[in-house]
Each structure stands twice: as C-alpha cells, then as structure tokens.
mmCIF file of C-alpha atoms and ligand atoms in Angstrom:
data_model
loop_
_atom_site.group_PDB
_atom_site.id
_atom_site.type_symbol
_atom_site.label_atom_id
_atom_site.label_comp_id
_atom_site.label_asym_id
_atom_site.label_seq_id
_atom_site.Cartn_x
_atom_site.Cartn_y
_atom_site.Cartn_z
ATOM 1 C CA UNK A 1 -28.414 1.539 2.325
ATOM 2 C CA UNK A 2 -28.654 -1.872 1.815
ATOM 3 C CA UNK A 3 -27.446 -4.612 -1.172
ATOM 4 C CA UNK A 4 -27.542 -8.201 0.132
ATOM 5 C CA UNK A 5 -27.761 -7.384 3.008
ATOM 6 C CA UNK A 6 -24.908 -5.056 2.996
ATOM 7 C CA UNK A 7 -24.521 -1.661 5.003
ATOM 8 C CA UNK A 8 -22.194 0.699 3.614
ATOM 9 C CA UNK A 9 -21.995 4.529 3.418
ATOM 10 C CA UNK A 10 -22.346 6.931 0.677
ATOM 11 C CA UNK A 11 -19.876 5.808 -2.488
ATOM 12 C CA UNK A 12 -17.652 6.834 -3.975
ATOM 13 C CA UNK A 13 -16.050 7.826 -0.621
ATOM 14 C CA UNK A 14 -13.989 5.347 2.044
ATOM 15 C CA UNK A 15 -16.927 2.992 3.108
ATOM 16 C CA UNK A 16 -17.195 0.546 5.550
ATOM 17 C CA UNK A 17 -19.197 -2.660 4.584
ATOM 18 C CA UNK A 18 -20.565 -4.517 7.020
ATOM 19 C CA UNK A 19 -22.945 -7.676 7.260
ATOM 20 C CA UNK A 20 -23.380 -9.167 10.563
ATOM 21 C CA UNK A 21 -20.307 -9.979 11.863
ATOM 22 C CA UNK A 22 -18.478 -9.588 8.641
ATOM 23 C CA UNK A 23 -16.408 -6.121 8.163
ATOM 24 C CA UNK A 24 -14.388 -4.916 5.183
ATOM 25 C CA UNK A 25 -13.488 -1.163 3.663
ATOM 26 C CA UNK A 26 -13.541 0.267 0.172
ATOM 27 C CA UNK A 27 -12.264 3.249 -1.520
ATOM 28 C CA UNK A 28 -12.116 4.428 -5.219
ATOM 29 C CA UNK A 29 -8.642 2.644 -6.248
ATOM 30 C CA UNK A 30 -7.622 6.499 -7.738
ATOM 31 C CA UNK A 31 -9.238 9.140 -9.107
ATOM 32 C CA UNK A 32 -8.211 8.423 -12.978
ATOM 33 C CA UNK A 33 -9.344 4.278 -12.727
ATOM 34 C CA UNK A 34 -12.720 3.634 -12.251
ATOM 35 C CA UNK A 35 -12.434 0.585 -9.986
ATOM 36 C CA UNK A 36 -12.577 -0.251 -6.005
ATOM 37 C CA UNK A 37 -9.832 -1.129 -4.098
ATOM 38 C CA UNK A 38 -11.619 -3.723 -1.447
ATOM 39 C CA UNK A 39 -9.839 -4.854 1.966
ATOM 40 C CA UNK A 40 -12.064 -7.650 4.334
ATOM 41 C CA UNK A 41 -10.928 -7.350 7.858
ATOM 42 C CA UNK A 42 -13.315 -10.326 8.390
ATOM 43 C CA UNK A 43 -15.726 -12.838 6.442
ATOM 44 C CA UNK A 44 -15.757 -15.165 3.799
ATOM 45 C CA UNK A 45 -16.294 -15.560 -0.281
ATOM 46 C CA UNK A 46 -20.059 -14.993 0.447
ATOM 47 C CA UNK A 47 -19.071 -11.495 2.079
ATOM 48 C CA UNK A 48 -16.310 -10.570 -0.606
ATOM 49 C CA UNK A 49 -19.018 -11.354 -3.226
ATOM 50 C CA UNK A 50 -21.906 -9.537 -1.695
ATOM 51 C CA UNK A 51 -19.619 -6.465 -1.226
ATOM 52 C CA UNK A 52 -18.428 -6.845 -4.991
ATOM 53 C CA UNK A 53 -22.263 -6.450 -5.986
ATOM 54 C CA UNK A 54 -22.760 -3.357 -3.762
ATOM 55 C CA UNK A 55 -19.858 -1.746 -5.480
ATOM 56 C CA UNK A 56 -21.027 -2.601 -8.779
ATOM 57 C CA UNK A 57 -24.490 -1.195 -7.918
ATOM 58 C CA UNK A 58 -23.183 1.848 -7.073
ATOM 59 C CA UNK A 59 -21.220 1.927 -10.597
ATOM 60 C CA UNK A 60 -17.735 0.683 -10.111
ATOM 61 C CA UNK A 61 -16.280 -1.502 -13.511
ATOM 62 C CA UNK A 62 -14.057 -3.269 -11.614
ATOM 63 C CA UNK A 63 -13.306 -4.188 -7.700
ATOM 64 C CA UNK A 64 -9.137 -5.165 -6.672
ATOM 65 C CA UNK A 65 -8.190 -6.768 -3.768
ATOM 66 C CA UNK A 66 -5.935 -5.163 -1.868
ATOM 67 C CA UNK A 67 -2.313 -7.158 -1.863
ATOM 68 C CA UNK A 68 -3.123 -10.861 -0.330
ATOM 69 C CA UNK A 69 -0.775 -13.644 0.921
ATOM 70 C CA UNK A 70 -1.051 -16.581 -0.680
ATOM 71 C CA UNK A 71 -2.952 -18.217 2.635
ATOM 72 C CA UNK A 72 -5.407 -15.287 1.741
ATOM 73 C CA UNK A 73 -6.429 -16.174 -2.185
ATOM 74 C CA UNK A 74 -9.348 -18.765 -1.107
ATOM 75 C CA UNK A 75 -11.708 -16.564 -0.477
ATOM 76 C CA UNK A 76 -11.090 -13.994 -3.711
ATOM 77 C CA UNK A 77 -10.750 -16.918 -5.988
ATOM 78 C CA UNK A 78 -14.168 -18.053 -4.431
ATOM 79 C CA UNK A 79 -15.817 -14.962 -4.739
ATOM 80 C CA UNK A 80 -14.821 -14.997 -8.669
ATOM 81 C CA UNK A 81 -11.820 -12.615 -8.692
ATOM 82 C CA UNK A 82 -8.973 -13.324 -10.502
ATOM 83 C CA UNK A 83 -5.085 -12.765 -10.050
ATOM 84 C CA UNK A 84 -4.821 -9.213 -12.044
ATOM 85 C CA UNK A 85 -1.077 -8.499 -10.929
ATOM 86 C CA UNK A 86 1.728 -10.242 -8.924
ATOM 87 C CA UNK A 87 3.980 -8.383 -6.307
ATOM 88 C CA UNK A 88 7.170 -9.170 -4.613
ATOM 89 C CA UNK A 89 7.535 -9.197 -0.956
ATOM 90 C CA UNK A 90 10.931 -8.149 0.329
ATOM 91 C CA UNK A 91 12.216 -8.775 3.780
ATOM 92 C CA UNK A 92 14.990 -7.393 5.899
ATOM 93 C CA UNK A 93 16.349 -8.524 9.436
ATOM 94 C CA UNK A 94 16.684 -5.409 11.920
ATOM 95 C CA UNK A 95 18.971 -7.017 14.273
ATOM 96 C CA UNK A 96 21.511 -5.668 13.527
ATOM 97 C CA UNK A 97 22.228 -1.600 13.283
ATOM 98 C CA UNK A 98 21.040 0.174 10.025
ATOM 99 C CA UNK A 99 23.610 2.697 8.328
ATOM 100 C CA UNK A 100 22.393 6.613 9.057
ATOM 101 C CA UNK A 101 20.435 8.221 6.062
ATOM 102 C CA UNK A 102 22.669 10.840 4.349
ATOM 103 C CA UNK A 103 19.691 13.344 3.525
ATOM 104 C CA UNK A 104 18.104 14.628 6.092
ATOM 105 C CA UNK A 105 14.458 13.134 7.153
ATOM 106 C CA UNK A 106 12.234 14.408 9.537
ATOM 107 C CA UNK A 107 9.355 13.494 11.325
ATOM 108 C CA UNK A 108 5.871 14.418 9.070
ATOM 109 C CA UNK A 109 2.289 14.671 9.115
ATOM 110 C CA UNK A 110 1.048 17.573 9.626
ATOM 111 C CA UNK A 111 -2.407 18.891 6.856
ATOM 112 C CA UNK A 112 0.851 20.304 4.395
ATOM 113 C CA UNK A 113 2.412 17.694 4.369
ATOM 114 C CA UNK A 114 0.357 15.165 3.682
ATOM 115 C CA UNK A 115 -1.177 17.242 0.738
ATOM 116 C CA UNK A 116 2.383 17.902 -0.355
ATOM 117 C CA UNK A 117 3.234 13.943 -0.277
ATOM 118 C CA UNK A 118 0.035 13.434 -1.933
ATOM 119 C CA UNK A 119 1.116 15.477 -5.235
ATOM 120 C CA UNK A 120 5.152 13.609 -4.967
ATOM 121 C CA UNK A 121 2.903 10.411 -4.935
ATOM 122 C CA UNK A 122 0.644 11.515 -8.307
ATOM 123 C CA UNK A 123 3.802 12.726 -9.580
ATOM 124 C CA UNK A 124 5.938 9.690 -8.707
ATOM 125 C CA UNK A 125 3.536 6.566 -10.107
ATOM 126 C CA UNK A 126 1.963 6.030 -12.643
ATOM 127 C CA UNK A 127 -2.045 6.152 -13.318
ATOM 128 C CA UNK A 128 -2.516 2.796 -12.149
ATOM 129 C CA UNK A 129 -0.379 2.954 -9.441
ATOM 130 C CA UNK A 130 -1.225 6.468 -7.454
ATOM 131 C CA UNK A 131 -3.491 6.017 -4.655
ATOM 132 C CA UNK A 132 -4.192 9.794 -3.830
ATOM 133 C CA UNK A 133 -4.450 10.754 -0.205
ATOM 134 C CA UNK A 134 -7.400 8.169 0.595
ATOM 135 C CA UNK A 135 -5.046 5.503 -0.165
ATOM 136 C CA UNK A 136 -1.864 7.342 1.719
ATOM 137 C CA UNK A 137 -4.409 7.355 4.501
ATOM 138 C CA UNK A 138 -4.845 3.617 4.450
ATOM 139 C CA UNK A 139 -1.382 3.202 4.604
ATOM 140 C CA UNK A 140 -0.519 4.761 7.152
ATOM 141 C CA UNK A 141 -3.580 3.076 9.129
ATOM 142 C CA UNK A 142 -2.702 -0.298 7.965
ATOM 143 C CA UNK A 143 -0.703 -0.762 11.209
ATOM 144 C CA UNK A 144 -1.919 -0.044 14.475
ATOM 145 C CA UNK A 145 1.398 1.856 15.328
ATOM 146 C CA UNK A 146 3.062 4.238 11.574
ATOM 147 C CA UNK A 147 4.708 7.348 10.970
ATOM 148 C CA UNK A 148 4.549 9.471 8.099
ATOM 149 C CA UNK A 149 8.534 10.221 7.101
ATOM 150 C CA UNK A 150 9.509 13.307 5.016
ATOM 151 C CA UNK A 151 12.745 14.275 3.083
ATOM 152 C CA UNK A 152 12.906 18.212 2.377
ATOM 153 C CA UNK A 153 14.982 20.417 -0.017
ATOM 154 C CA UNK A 154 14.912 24.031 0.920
ATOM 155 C CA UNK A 155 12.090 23.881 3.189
ATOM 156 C CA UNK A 156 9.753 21.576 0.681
ATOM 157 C CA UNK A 157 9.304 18.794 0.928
ATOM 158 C CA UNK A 158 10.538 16.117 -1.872
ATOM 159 C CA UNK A 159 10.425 12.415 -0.914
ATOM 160 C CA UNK A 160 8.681 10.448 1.410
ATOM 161 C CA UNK A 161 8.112 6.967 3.181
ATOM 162 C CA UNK A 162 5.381 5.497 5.193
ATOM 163 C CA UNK A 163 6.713 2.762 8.220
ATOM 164 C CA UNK A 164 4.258 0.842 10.182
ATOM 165 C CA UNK A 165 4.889 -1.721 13.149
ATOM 166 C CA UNK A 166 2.835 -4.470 14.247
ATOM 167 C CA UNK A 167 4.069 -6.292 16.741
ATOM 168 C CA UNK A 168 7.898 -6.960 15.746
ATOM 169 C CA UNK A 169 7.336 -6.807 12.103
ATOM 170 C CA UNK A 170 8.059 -3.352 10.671
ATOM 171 C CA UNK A 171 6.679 -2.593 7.172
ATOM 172 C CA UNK A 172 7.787 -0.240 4.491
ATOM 173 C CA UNK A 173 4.205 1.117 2.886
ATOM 174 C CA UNK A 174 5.104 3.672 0.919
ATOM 175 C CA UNK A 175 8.001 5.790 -0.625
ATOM 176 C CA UNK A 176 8.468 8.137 -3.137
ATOM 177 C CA UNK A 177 10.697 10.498 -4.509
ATOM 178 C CA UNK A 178 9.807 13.568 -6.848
ATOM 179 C CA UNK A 179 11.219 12.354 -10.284
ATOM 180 C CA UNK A 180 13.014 15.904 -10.516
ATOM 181 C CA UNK A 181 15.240 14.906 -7.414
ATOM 182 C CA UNK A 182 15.402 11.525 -8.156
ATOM 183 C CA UNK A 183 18.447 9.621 -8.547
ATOM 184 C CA UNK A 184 20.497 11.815 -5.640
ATOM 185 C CA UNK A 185 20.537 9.131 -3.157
ATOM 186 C CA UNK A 186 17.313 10.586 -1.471
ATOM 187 C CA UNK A 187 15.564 7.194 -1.615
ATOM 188 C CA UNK A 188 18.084 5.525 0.295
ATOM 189 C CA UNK A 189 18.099 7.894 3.227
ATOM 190 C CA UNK A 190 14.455 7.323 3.306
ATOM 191 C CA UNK A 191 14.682 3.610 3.103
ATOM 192 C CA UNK A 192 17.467 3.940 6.135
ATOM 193 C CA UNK A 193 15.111 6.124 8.114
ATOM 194 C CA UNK A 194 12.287 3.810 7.878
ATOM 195 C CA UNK A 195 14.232 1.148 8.834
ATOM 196 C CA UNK A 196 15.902 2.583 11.629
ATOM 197 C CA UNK A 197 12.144 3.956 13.212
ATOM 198 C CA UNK A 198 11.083 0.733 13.018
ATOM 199 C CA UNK A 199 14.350 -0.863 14.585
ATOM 200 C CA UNK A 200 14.187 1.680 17.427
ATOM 201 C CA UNK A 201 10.176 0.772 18.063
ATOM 202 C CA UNK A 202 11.593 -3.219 18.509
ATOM 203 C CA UNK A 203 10.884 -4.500 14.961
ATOM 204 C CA UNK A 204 13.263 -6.983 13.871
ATOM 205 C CA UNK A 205 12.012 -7.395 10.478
ATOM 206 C CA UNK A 206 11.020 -4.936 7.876
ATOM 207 C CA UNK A 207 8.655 -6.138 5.178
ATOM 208 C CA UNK A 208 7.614 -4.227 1.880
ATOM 209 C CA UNK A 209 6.174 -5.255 -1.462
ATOM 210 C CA UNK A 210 6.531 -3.913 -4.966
ATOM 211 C CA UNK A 211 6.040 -3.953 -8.288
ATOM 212 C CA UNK A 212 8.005 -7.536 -10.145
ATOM 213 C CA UNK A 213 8.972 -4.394 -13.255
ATOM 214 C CA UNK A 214 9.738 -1.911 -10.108
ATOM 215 C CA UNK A 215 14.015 -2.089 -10.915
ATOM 216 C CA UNK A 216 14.755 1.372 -9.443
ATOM 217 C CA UNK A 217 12.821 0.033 -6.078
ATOM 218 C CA UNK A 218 14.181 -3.193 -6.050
ATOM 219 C CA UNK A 219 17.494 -2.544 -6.851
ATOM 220 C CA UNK A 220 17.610 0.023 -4.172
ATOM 221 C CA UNK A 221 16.292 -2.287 -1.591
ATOM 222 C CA UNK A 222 18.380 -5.196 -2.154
ATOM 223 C CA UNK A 223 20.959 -2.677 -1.648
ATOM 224 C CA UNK A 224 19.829 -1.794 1.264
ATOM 225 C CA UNK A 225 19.880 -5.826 2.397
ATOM 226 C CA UNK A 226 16.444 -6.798 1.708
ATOM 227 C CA UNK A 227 16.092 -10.318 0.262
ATOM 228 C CA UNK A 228 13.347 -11.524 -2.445
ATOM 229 C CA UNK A 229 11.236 -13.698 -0.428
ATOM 230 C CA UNK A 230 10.195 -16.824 -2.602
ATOM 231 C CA UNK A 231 6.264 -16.394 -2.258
ATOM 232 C CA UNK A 232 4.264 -13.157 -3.989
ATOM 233 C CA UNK A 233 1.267 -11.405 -3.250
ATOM 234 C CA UNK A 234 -1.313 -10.336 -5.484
ATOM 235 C CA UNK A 235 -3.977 -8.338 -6.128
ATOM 236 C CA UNK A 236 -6.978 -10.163 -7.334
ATOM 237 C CA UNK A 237 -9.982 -8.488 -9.811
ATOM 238 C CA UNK A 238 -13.409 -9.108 -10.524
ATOM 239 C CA UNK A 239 -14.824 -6.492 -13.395
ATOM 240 C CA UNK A 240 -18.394 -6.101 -13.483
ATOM 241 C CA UNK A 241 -18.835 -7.959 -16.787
ATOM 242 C CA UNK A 242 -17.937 -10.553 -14.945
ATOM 243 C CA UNK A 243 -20.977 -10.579 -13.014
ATOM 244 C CA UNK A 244 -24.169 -12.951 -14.153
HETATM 245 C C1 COA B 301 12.266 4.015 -5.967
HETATM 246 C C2 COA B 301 12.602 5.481 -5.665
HETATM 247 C C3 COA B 301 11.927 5.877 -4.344
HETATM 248 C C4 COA B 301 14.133 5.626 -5.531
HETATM 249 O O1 COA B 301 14.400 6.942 -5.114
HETATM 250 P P1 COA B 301 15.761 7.713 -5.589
HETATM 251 O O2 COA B 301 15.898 8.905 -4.721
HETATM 252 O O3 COA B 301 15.727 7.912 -7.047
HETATM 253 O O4 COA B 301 16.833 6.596 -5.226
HETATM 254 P P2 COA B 301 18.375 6.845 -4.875
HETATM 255 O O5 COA B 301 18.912 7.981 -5.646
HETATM 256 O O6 COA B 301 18.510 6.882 -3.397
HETATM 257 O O7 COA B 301 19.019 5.503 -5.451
HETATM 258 C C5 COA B 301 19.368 4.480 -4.611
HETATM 259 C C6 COA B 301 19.668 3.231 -5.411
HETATM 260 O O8 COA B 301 18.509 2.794 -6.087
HETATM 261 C C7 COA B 301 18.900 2.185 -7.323
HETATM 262 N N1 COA B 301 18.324 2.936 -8.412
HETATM 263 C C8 COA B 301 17.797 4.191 -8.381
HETATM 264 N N2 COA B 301 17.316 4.505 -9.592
HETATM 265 C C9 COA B 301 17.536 3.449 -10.400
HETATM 266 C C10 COA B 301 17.227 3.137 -11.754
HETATM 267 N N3 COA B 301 16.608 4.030 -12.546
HETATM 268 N N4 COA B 301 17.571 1.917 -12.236
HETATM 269 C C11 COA B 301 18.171 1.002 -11.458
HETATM 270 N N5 COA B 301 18.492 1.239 -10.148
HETATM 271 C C12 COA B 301 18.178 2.436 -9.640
HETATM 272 C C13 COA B 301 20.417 2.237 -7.377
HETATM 273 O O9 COA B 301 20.892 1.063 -6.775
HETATM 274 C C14 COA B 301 20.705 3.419 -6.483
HETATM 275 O O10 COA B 301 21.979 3.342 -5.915
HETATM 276 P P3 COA B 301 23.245 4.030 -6.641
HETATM 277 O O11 COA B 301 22.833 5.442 -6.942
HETATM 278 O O12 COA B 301 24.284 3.916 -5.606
HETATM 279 O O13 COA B 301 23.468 3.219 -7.857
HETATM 280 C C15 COA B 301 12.134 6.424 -6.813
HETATM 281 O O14 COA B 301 12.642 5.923 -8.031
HETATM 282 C C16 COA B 301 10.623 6.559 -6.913
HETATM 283 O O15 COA B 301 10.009 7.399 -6.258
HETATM 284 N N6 COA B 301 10.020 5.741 -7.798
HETATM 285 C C17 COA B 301 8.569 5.812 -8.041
HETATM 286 C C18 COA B 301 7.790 5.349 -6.821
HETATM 287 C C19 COA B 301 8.201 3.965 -6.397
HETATM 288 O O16 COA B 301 8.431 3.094 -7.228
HETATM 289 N N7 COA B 301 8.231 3.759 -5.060
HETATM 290 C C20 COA B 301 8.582 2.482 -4.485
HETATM 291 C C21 COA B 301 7.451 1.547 -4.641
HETATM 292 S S1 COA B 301 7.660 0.101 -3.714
#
C-alpha cells in the first residue's frame, strides 16, 4: 500500500508508516472518535504530512499528535496541525524514599487483566479521553523498560497504573480507578506503587502529564509531591477539511 510514498499496513488497525528512513505509528485514537492518534519516531513536517494524507485516504476526519514537548511543535505546526489541547507535565524527585501504598497493589499483566483494566479505563474517562487496549498497549511500550500495576478488591481487579523507565526518568502513563471505588484512597496507593517501582529500578524522577481541568488527578499528585512544571505539552490536530 502506498500514499506518497508511504508504506503502512491495513487501517484502521496499529500501523507502522514508513518512508525511507522516516518511521512513525498510528492507531484509531478510540473506538467512539473517528480520528488517528499519530506518533513519529523519526522524520520531518514532509513525513508528518505525507502520513496525515494516508490516514485521510483511508477515511480518518481528523489525525492528533500524540503529547509533544514544546522542542517537538516545529514539525506539527509545519505539517499544518494545530494545538487542539494543552497538558500539564508534573514532576517528582525519587531521591528520597516514597511512603508505602495503603491498598494493596500487585504486579499485573496477564490476558485478564489487561482486558479487565481496559473496561476500568472506558469506565474511568471520558469519550475523548479512553484509549481502549490499543492505546494501554502503547503505553506500556512507550518505554523500553514498564510494568502494568493492579489494585484488587475481592479478587477483581479495580484500579490501575502504568510506570515506565527510561534511563533514570520514571514516568507515570496511566492510572485509573473504577468510579464506584473511587474516592477510598485507592489512587494514592497506586500513585505510591508506581513511584516506588520506578525508585527501586534507579529512576530519580517520575514524570506524568494530565489533563489542565484533571482536579481529582492533580490534586492527588501534588499531594503526593509532584510539582507543576512551568512548560505544557500538547496535542496538536489537523482535520481533514483542513486539507487542500
Ligand atoms: C484520579 C483518580 C485515579 C484518583 O483515584 P481515587 O482512588 O479516587 O483517589 P484517592 O481516593 O486515592 O484520592 C487521593 C487524593 O486525590 C484527591 N482527590 C480525589 N478525588 C478528588 C476530587 N473529586 N476532587 C479533588 N481532589 C480529589 C484528594 O487530594 C485525595 O486525597 P484525600 O482523600 O486525602 O483528600 C481517579 O479519580 C480516576 O480514575 N479518575 C479518572 C481517570 C484519571 O483522571 N486518571 C488520571 C489521569 S492523569
């Protein structure tokens, strides 16, 4: 298959685009909005706007970025994408020792658990927001080193977090709790158990984004000594109206 000089596989599915030395990957953002979610591991503003065609081809209204640094937004805003929502980056030193989560959390990631995380997630977010197992799976490959992190009640599973290391920098990918348990202090022991896998693996920072309107999230990181970092990321579009 071939769109300027694109390869891809068949969509909608997780694709990988490539054009000569330029890679990238693309899912369906979720299954209720009909856009892309588009990550470039390498190229330029050519690449990101050839692979913005291919998707459109193929019947996508809209293609997202995933979140990008600031020293990232050249080559979206070159490509014609737009800033379509802002998100905060927290950070967190690991130096020193992290408090011990009061729920229990155990290791996860077995095929049940990862469907049952799946439906907390749908559950959890909203419609823009859920990212179905395709995107839990990107999570937890985002790093070359992650572990799937599971809080149970009764046997069944209720809350979860994704952590990922790269190098010394730990990152929080992920969490949710079911909204009928929220609010019992389950969050926190998953925010402590990330931490503390990722302190343990030699991180000594922990880095997470969210939402700017995200107050239970932020509230409960701060409390767990995160600080608002000054710069944002965001998550550029490019709808296919847009398109010549
Ligand atoms: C964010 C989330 C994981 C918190 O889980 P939780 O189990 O409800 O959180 P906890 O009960 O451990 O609460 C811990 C702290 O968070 C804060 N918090 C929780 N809910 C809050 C709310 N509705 N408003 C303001 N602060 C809130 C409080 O500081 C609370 O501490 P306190 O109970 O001592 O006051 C949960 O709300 C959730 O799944 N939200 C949807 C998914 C999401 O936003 N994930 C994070 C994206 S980055």
């Amino acid at each position: 298959m071939s769109t300027n000089g694109i390869r891809g596989g068949p969509w909608p599915g997780q694709v990988v685009l490539r054009r000569r030395w330029a890679k990238g990957h693309a899912r369906p953002w979720n299954e209720e909005v009909q856009a892309a979610g588009l990550r470039i591991e390498r190229g330029g503003a050519d690449f990101v706007d050839a692979c913005f065609h291919w998707l459109v081809d193929r019947g996508c209204d809209e293609v997202l970025s995933v979140p990008v640094h600031p020293q990232g937004a050249g080559i979206w805003e070159s490509a014609g994408f737009v800033p379509h929502t802002e998100l905060r980056l927290l950070s967190r030193s690991l130096i020193d020792a992290v408090a011990e989560p009061t729920h229990h959390v155990r290791p996860g990631g077995g095929h049940g658990d990862w469907t049952a995380v799946a439906a907390i997630d749908d559950r959890a977010f909203d419609r823009f927001w859920r990212v179905g197992r395709l995107g839990l799976a990107d999570a937890a490959a985002a790093t070359p080193r992650s572990k799937l992190l599971v809080a149970d009640v009764a046997g069944e599973p209720i809350g979860f977090v994704i952590a990922g290391i790269s190098l010394d920098v730990g990152y929080l990918q992920r969490m949710a709790v079911d909204p009928a348990v929220q609010g019992r202090g389950i969050g926190r022991s998953l925010v402590r158990a990330a931490l503390r896998w990722a302190r343990r693996r030699g991180a000594r920072t922990m880095l997470l984004n969210t939402q700017l309107d995200n107050r239970p999230a932020t509230t409960l990181y701060r409390s767990e000594g995160f600080e608002i970092l000054p710069e944002r990321l965001t998550i550029f579009g490019r709808t296919a109206e847009s398109r010549p």
